[in-house]
Every structure is written in C-alpha cells, then in structure tokens.
mmCIF file of C-alpha atoms in Angstrom:
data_model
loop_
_atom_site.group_PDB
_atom_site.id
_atom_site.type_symbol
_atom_site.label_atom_id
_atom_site.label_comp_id
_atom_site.label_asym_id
_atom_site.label_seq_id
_atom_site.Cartn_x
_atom_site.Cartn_y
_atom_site.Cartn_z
ATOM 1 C CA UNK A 1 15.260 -12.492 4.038
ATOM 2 C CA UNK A 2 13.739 -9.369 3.629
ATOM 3 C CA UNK A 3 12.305 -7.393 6.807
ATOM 4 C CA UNK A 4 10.122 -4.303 7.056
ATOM 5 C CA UNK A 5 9.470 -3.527 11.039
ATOM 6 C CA UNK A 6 7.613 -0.647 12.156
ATOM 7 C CA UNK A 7 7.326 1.048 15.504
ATOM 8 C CA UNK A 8 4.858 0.184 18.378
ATOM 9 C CA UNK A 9 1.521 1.529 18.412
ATOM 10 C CA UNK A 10 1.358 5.001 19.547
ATOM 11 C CA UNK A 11 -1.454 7.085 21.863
ATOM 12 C CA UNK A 12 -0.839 10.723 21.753
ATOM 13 C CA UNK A 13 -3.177 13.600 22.381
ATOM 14 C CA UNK A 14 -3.812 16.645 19.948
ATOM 15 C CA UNK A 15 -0.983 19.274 19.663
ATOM 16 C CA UNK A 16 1.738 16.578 20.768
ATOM 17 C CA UNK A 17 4.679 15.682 18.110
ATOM 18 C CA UNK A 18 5.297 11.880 17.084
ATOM 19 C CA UNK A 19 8.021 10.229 15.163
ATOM 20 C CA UNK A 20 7.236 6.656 14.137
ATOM 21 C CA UNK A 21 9.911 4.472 12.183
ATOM 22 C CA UNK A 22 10.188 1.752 10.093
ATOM 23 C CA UNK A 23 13.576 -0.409 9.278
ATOM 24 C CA UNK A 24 14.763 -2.528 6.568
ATOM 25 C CA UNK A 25 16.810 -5.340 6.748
ATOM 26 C CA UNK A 26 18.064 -8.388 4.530
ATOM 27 C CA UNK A 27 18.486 -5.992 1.671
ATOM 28 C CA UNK A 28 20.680 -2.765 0.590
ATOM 29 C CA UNK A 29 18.293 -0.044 2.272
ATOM 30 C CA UNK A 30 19.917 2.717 -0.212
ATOM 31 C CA UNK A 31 18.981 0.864 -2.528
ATOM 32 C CA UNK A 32 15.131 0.850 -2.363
ATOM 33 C CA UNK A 33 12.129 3.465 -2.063
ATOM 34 C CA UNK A 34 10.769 3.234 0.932
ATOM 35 C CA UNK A 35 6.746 4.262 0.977
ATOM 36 C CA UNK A 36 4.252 5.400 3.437
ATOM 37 C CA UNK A 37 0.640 4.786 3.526
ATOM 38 C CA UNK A 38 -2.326 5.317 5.993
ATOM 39 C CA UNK A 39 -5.449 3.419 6.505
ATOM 40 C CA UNK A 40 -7.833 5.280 8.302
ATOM 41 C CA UNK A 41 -10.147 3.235 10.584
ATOM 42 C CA UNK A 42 -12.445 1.297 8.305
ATOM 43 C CA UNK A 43 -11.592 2.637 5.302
ATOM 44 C CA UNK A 44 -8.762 2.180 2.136
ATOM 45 C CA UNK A 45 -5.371 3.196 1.323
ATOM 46 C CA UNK A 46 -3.995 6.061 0.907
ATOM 47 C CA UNK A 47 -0.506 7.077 -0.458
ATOM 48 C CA UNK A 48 1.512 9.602 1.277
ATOM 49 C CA UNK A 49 4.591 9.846 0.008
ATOM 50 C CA UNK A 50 8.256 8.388 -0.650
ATOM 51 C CA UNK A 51 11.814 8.682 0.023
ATOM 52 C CA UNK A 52 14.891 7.146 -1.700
ATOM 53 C CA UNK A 53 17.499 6.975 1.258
ATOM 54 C CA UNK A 54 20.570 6.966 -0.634
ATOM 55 C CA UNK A 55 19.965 10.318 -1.493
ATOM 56 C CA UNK A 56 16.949 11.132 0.546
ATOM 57 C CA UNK A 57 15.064 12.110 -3.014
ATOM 58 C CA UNK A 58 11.422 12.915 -0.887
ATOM 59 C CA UNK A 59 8.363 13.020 -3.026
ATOM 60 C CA UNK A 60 4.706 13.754 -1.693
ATOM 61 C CA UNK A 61 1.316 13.418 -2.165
ATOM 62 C CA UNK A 62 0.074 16.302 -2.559
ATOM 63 C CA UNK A 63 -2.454 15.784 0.106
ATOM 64 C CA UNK A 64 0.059 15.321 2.634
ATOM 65 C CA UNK A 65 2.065 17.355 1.618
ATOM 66 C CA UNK A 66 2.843 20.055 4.616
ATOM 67 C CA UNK A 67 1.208 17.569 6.825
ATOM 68 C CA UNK A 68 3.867 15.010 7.597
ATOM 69 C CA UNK A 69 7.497 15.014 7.082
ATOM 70 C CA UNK A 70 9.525 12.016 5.970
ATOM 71 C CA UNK A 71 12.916 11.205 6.401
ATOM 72 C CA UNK A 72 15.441 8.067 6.563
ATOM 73 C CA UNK A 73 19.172 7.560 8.233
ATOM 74 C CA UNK A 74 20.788 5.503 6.150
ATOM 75 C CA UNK A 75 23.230 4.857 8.929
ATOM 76 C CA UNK A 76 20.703 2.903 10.860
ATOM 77 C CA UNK A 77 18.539 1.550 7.683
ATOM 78 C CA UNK A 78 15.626 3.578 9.057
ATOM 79 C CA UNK A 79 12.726 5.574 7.384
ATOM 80 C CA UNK A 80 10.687 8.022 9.631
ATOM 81 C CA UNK A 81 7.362 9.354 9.584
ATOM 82 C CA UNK A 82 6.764 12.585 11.712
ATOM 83 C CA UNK A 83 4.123 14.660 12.644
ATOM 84 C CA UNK A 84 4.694 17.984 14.627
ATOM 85 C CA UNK A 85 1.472 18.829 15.693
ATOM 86 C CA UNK A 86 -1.441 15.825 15.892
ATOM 87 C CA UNK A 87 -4.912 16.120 15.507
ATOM 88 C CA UNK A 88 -7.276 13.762 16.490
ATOM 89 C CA UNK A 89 -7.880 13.033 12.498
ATOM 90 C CA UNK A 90 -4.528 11.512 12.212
ATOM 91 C CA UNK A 91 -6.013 8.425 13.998
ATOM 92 C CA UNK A 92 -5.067 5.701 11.610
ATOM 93 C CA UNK A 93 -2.896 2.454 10.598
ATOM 94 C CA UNK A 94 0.312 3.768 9.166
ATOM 95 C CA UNK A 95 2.218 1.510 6.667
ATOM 96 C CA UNK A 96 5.511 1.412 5.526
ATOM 97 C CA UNK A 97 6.299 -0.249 2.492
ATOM 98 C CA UNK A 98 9.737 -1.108 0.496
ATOM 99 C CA UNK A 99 9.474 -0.219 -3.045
ATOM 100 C CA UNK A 100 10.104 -2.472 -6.008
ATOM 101 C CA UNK A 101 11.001 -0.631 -8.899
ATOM 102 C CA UNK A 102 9.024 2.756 -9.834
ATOM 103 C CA UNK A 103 7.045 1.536 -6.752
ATOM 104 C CA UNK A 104 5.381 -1.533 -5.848
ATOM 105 C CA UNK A 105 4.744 -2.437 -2.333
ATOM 106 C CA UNK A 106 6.565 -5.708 -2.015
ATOM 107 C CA UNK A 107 7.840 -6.356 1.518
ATOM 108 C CA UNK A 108 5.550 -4.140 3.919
ATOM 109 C CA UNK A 109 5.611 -3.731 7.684
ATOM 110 C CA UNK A 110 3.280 -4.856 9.702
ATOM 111 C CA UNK A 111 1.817 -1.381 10.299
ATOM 112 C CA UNK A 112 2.236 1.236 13.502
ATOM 113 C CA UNK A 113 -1.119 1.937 14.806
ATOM 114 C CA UNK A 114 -1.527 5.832 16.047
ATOM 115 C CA UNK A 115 -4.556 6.889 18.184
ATOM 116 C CA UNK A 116 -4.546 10.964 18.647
ATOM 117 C CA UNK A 117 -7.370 11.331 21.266
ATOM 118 C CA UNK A 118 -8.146 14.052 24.549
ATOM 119 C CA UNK B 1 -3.716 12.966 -10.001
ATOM 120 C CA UNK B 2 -4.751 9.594 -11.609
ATOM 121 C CA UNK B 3 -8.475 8.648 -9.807
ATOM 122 C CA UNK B 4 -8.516 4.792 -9.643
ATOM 123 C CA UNK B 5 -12.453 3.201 -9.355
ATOM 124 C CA UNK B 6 -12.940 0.037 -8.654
ATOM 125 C CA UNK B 7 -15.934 -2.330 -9.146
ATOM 126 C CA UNK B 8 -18.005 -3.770 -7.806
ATOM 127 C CA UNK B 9 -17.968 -2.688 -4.495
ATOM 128 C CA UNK B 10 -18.908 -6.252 -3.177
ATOM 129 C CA UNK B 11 -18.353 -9.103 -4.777
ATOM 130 C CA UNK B 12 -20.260 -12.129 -3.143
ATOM 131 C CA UNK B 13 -19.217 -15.172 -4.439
ATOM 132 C CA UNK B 14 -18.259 -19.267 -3.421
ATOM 133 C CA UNK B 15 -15.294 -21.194 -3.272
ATOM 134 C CA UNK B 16 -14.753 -22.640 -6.344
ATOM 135 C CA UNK B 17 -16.254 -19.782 -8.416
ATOM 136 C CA UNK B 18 -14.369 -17.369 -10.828
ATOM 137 C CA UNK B 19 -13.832 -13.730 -9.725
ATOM 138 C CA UNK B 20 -13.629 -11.119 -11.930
ATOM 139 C CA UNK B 21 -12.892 -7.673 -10.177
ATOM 140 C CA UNK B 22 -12.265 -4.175 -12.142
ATOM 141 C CA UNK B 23 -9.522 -0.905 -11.739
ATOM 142 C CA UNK B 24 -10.321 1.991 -14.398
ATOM 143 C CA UNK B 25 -8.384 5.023 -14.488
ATOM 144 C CA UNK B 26 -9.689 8.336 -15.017
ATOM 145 C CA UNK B 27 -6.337 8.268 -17.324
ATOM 146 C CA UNK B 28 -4.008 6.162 -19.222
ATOM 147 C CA UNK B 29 -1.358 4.231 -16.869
ATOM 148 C CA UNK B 30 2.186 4.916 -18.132
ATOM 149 C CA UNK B 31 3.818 1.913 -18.576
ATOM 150 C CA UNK B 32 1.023 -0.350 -17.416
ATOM 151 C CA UNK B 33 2.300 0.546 -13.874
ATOM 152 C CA UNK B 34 -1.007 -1.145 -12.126
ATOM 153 C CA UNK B 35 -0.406 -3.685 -8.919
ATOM 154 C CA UNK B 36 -2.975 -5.609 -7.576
ATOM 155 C CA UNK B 37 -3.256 -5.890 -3.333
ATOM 156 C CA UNK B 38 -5.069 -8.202 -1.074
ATOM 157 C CA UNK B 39 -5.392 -7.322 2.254
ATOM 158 C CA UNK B 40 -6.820 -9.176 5.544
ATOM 159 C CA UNK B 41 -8.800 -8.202 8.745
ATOM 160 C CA UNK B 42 -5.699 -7.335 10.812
ATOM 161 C CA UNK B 43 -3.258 -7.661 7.830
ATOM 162 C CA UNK B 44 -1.056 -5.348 6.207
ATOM 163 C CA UNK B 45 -1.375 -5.410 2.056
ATOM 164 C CA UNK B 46 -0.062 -8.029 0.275
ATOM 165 C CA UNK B 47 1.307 -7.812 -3.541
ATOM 166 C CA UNK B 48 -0.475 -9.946 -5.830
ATOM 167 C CA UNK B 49 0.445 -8.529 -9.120
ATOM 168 C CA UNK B 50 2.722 -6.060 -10.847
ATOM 169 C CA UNK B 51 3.028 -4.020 -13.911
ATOM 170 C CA UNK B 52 -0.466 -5.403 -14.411
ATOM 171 C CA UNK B 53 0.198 -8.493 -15.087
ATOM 172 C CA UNK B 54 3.257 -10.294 -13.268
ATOM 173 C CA UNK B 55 2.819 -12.483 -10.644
ATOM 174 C CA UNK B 56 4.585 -11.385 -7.651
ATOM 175 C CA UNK B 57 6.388 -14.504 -5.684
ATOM 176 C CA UNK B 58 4.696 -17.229 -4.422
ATOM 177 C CA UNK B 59 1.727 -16.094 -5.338
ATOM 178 C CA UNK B 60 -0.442 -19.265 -6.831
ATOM 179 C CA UNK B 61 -1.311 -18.961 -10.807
ATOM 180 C CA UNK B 62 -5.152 -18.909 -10.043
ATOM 181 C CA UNK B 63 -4.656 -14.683 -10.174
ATOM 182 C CA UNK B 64 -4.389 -13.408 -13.026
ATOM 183 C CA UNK B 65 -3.987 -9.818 -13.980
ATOM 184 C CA UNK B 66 -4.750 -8.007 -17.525
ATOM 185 C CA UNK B 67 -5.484 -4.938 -18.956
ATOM 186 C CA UNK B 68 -3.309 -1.746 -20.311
ATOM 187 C CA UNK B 69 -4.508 2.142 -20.890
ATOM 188 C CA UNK B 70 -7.235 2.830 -18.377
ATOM 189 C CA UNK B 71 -8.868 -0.629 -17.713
ATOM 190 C CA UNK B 72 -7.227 -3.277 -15.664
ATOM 191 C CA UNK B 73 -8.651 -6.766 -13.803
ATOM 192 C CA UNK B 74 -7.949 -9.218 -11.579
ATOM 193 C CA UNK B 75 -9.179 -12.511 -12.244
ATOM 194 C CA UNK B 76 -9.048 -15.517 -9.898
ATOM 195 C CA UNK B 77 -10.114 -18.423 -11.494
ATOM 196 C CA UNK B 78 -11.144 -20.777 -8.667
ATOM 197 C CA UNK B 79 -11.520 -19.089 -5.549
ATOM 198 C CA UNK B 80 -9.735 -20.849 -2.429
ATOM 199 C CA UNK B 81 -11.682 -19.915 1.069
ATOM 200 C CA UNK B 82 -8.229 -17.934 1.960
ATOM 201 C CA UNK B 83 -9.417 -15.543 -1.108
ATOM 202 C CA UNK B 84 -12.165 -13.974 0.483
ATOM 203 C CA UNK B 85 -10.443 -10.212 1.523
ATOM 204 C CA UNK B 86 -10.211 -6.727 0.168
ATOM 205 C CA UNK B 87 -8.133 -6.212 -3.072
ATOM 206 C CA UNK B 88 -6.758 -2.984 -4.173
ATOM 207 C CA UNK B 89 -5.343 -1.725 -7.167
ATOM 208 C CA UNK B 90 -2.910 1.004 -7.432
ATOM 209 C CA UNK B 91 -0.644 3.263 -10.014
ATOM 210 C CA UNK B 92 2.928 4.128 -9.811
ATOM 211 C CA UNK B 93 3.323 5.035 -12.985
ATOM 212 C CA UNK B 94 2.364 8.662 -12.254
ATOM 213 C CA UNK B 95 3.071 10.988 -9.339
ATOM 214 C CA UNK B 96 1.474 10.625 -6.511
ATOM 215 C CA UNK B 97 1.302 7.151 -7.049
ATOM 216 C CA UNK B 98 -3.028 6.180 -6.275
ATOM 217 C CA UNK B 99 -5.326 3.452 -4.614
ATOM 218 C CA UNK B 100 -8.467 2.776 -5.780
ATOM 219 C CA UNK B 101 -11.063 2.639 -2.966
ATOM 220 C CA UNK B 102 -10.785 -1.485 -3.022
ATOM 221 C CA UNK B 103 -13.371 -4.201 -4.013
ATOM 222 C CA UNK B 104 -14.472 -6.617 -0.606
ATOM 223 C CA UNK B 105 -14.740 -9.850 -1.924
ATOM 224 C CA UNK B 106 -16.909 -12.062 0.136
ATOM 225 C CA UNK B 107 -18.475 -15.375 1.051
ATOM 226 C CA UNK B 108 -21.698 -15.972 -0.207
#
C-alpha cells in the first residue's frame, strides 16, 4: 500500500529555521515526483514546487522560488521542505504529495501544520 | 504561468441533483494535463480525475470529467451527501504546475 506521512505540526517564531519531512513508502520512492503545496488558513492551493529523488531534478514555482528549499534522501525515502528564516506569513497547511506521471497528486500526506507566531 | 478560474464560486445544490462545475485556462493545457480535487474540512486533497478525464481509483462513475484546450468540467451526476466539499482543478502540463482558486459546493 502506498503511504505519504508528513511531520508533526510545528510552532516556531519569526527568524527561526524549520525542516519538515514527508516519507514514502509501499512504492519505489526514486521512482516518483514528490510535490509540495501550501494551504494558507482559509484559503486554496498553492503549488510550490517538485523534486524527482532519484536524481534530485528540483523545479520551483516561481513564487517560491528563493523562499523555501526542497530536498529528498533517497536513503531514507524522505522529501524535505525547509525554511531558513520564518515569518509569521508562512503560517499555513503544508502538503506533500506523490506524483503520478507529469504530476498528479495521487497518494498525499495528511498535511504538517506550521504556525510562525511572537 | 497558466491562471486557472473556476466557476461558480458556490454552488448550492441537493442530493440527488446534477453538478456541473467549470476550470478555464487563461491558455491551452498541453496534453489535456487537467486533474480534478475534492477536498474536506480537515482533509488533505483527494484525486478525482486525471488528464481531464480518467477516473482515478475507486472513485464512483457519478464524476465525470471533460473538456480539452482551455475549458474543462466536472460533472457529478447525482450528488451523494459525501459530495458536498471544495473541488479544485489543476495543470501539470506546464511549469509551475497551477490551482484554480476552487469551487465550494454546498448543501442547499
């Protein structure tokens, strides 16, 4: 069976660094994009950006891009989502997503919730 | 960047009625790469439909997808009261891959 599990809810303040993760299991995680998406409070989704972890191929949207980094060890079947300095509009549901072909959304996690706030 | 608008905004319908939500593109979708989402209070998304208009698995033939070029919709014929949610459409077929801003399809 496929799996997508994402990291506990995070509370951070603004300035601090955070690293959330997602893992794949009960498929070949080299294999498959693996997406990220945020859903601010009350509102849509939005795409940020994708990585292929066999070769760690990273693509953007452009309205992330230089906001977040995203990476993946393929040793540990594990995508990452990082932020090196949080600001309180970061405050969203982040979802990771395995990708079905050119990128479809079709075994997602069950979101990490992250809460920047003084 | 490929702007996806969906209408309406609300939909307020009753079990048993047909749906009929819309995705337009403010250009053509290569490929017909359009998937249909349905999300939950509390829920992540769900995939409904892919390449605009396969069924993704296990999900029941009363969805229906259609459309190519810059107009794509999501039909579902009789709605079931596990329907009502918040449906999203999004492209892949051009990078960065978009949402549209999501129809709320509610009880009436």
């Amino acid at each position: 069976e496929v799996q997508v599990v994402q990291s506990r809810a995070e509370v951070k303040k603004p300035g601090e660094s955070l690293k959330i993760s997602c893992k794949g299991s009960g498929y070949s995680f080299i294999s498959y994009w693996i997406g990220w998406v945020r859903q601010m409070p009350g509102k849509g989704l939005e795409w940020m950006g994708m990585i292929f972890p066999g070769d760690s191929d990273i693509r953007y949207s452009p309205s992330f891009q230089g906001q977040v980094t995203i990476s993946a060890d393929k040793s540990i079947n594990t995508a990452y989502l990082k932020w090196s300095s949080l600001k309180a509009s970061d405050t969203a549901m982040y979802y990771c997503a395995r990708l079905y072909g050119s990128g479809v959304g079709d075994s997602w996690g069950q979101g990490t919730l992250v809460t920047v706030s003084s | 960047e490929i702007v996806l608008t969906q209408s309406p905004g609300t939909l307020s319908l009753s079990p048993g009625e047909r749906a009929t939500l819309s995705c337009r593109a403010s250009q053509s979708v290569s490929s017909s790469y359009l998937a249909w989402y349905q999300q939950k209070p509390g829920q992540a998304p769900r995939l409904l439909i892919y390449g605009a208009s396969d069924r993704a698995t296990g999900i029941p033939d009363r969805f229906t997808g259609s459309g190519s070029g810059t107009d794509f919709t999501l039909t579902i014929a009789r709605l079931e009261p596990e329907d009502f949610a918040v449906y999203y459409c999004q492209q892949y077929g051009n990078s960065p891959y978009t949402f549209g801003q999501g129809t709320k399809l509610e009880i009436k």
